[in-house]
């Protein structure tokens, strides 16, 4: 998510090393993705849940290891957010393709990820502007990952609220649905709010840069 790039500390050394512990962790997380997808599409829901959970919920591990062991690298700064984006894409697509969530969830989440990726890339390349990640953004990502993982099992199932008759709003209609759908809803609301914040911050920095010139 390039638009929400973490700004480097002035005293942080960034190396050109490739084979570092954080990069190995990120690579292992990435290699788990096709295995989890194979498990999911072949009916091994529990195995898919375990693999996706390991890959997604260790999001903070590679970054923490890099900082604590002073192994921050240029490859790592690209690989870490790239793995998170791949997991977000494959997580929501997996749940949609097995019929546990309507397609609009995937459209909204993937459109948001693509917007941040492209918009952030333009800001960095043309204007050298980055926007620091905020804590609610991490919370939103975690909630979505937890929601996707829980939807693999599709349990426990609770009755819907019965507030509407539309079939594409699980949880709000009268049909039974997995409790994990509420994690996805809350994650989506947080993501929308965080995206608005990132856009405002990016516009503010861009305006300041233009005034300075």
CSV table of C-alpha atoms in Angstrom, one decimal, residues 15-106:
chain,number,residue,atom,x,y,z
A,15,UNK,CA,21.0,-1.9,3.2
A,16,UNK,CA,21.0,-3.5,-0.2
A,17,UNK,CA,21.1,-7.0,1.3
A,18,UNK,CA,18.7,-9.6,-0.1
A,19,UNK,CA,19.2,-12.7,2.2
A,20,UNK,CA,18.2,-11.2,5.5
A,21,UNK,CA,16.0,-12.8,8.2
A,22,UNK,CA,13.1,-10.4,7.6
A,23,UNK,CA,13.2,-11.0,3.9
A,24,UNK,CA,13.2,-14.7,4.4
A,25,UNK,CA,10.1,-14.4,6.7
A,26,UNK,CA,8.3,-12.3,4.1
A,27,UNK,CA,9.2,-14.8,1.4
A,28,UNK,CA,7.9,-17.7,3.5
A,29,UNK,CA,4.6,-15.8,4.0
A,30,UNK,CA,4.4,-15.3,0.2
A,31,UNK,CA,5.0,-19.0,-0.5
A,32,UNK,CA,2.2,-19.9,1.8
A,33,UNK,CA,-0.4,-18.2,-0.4
A,34,UNK,CA,-0.6,-20.7,-3.3
A,35,UNK,CA,-0.6,-23.6,-0.8
A,36,UNK,CA,-3.5,-22.0,1.2
A,37,UNK,CA,-5.4,-21.4,-2.1
A,38,UNK,CA,-5.0,-25.0,-3.1
A,39,UNK,CA,-6.2,-26.2,0.3
A,40,UNK,CA,-9.2,-23.9,0.2
A,41,UNK,CA,-10.4,-24.8,-3.3
A,42,UNK,CA,-10.0,-28.5,-2.6
A,43,UNK,CA,-12.2,-28.5,0.5
A,44,UNK,CA,-9.5,-28.5,3.2
A,45,UNK,CA,-11.0,-25.6,5.1
A,46,UNK,CA,-9.2,-26.1,8.4
A,47,UNK,CA,-5.8,-26.4,6.7
A,48,UNK,CA,-6.5,-23.3,4.6
A,49,UNK,CA,-7.5,-21.4,7.8
A,50,UNK,CA,-4.2,-22.4,9.5
A,51,UNK,CA,-2.0,-21.4,6.6
A,52,UNK,CA,-3.7,-18.2,5.9
A,53,UNK,CA,-3.7,-17.2,9.5
A,54,UNK,CA,0.0,-17.9,9.8
A,55,UNK,CA,0.7,-15.8,6.7
A,56,UNK,CA,-1.6,-12.9,7.6
A,57,UNK,CA,-1.3,-12.6,11.3
A,58,UNK,CA,2.5,-12.6,11.2
A,59,UNK,CA,2.2,-9.3,9.3
A,60,UNK,CA,4.1,-7.4,12.0
A,61,UNK,CA,6.9,-10.0,12.5
A,62,UNK,CA,9.1,-9.3,9.5
A,63,UNK,CA,9.0,-5.5,10.2
A,64,UNK,CA,9.7,-5.9,13.9
A,65,UNK,CA,12.6,-8.3,13.2
A,66,UNK,CA,14.0,-5.9,10.6
A,67,UNK,CA,14.0,-3.0,13.0
A,68,UNK,CA,15.1,-4.8,16.1
A,69,UNK,CA,18.0,-6.6,14.4
A,70,UNK,CA,18.9,-3.5,12.2
A,71,UNK,CA,18.3,-5.5,9.0
A,72,UNK,CA,16.1,-3.0,7.2
A,73,UNK,CA,16.7,-3.4,3.5
A,74,UNK,CA,15.4,-1.9,0.3
A,75,UNK,CA,14.0,-5.2,-0.8
A,76,UNK,CA,12.3,-5.6,2.5
A,77,UNK,CA,10.5,-2.3,2.2
A,78,UNK,CA,9.0,-3.5,-1.1
A,79,UNK,CA,8.5,-7.1,-0.2
A,80,UNK,CA,6.7,-6.6,3.2
A,81,UNK,CA,3.8,-4.4,1.9
A,82,UNK,CA,3.7,-6.4,-1.4
A,83,UNK,CA,3.0,-9.6,0.6
A,84,UNK,CA,0.3,-7.8,2.6
A,85,UNK,CA,-1.4,-6.7,-0.6
A,86,UNK,CA,-1.2,-10.2,-2.1
A,87,UNK,CA,-2.8,-11.7,1.1
A,88,UNK,CA,-5.5,-9.1,1.0
A,89,UNK,CA,-6.3,-9.9,-2.7
A,90,UNK,CA,-6.2,-13.7,-2.3
A,91,UNK,CA,-8.0,-13.6,1.0
A,92,UNK,CA,-11.1,-11.8,-0.2
A,93,UNK,CA,-11.1,-13.5,-3.6
A,94,UNK,CA,-10.8,-16.9,-1.9
A,95,UNK,CA,-13.8,-16.3,0.3
A,96,UNK,CA,-15.9,-14.9,-2.6
A,97,UNK,CA,-15.0,-17.7,-5.0
A,98,UNK,CA,-16.1,-20.4,-2.5
A,99,UNK,CA,-19.4,-18.5,-2.1
A,100,UNK,CA,-19.0,-17.3,1.5
A,101,UNK,CA,-19.2,-13.5,0.6
A,102,UNK,CA,-20.9,-11.6,-2.2
A,103,UNK,CA,-18.7,-10.3,-5.0
A,104,UNK,CA,-19.1,-6.6,-4.0
A,105,UNK,CA,-16.8,-7.2,-1.0
A,106,UNK,CA,-14.0,-8.2,-3.4
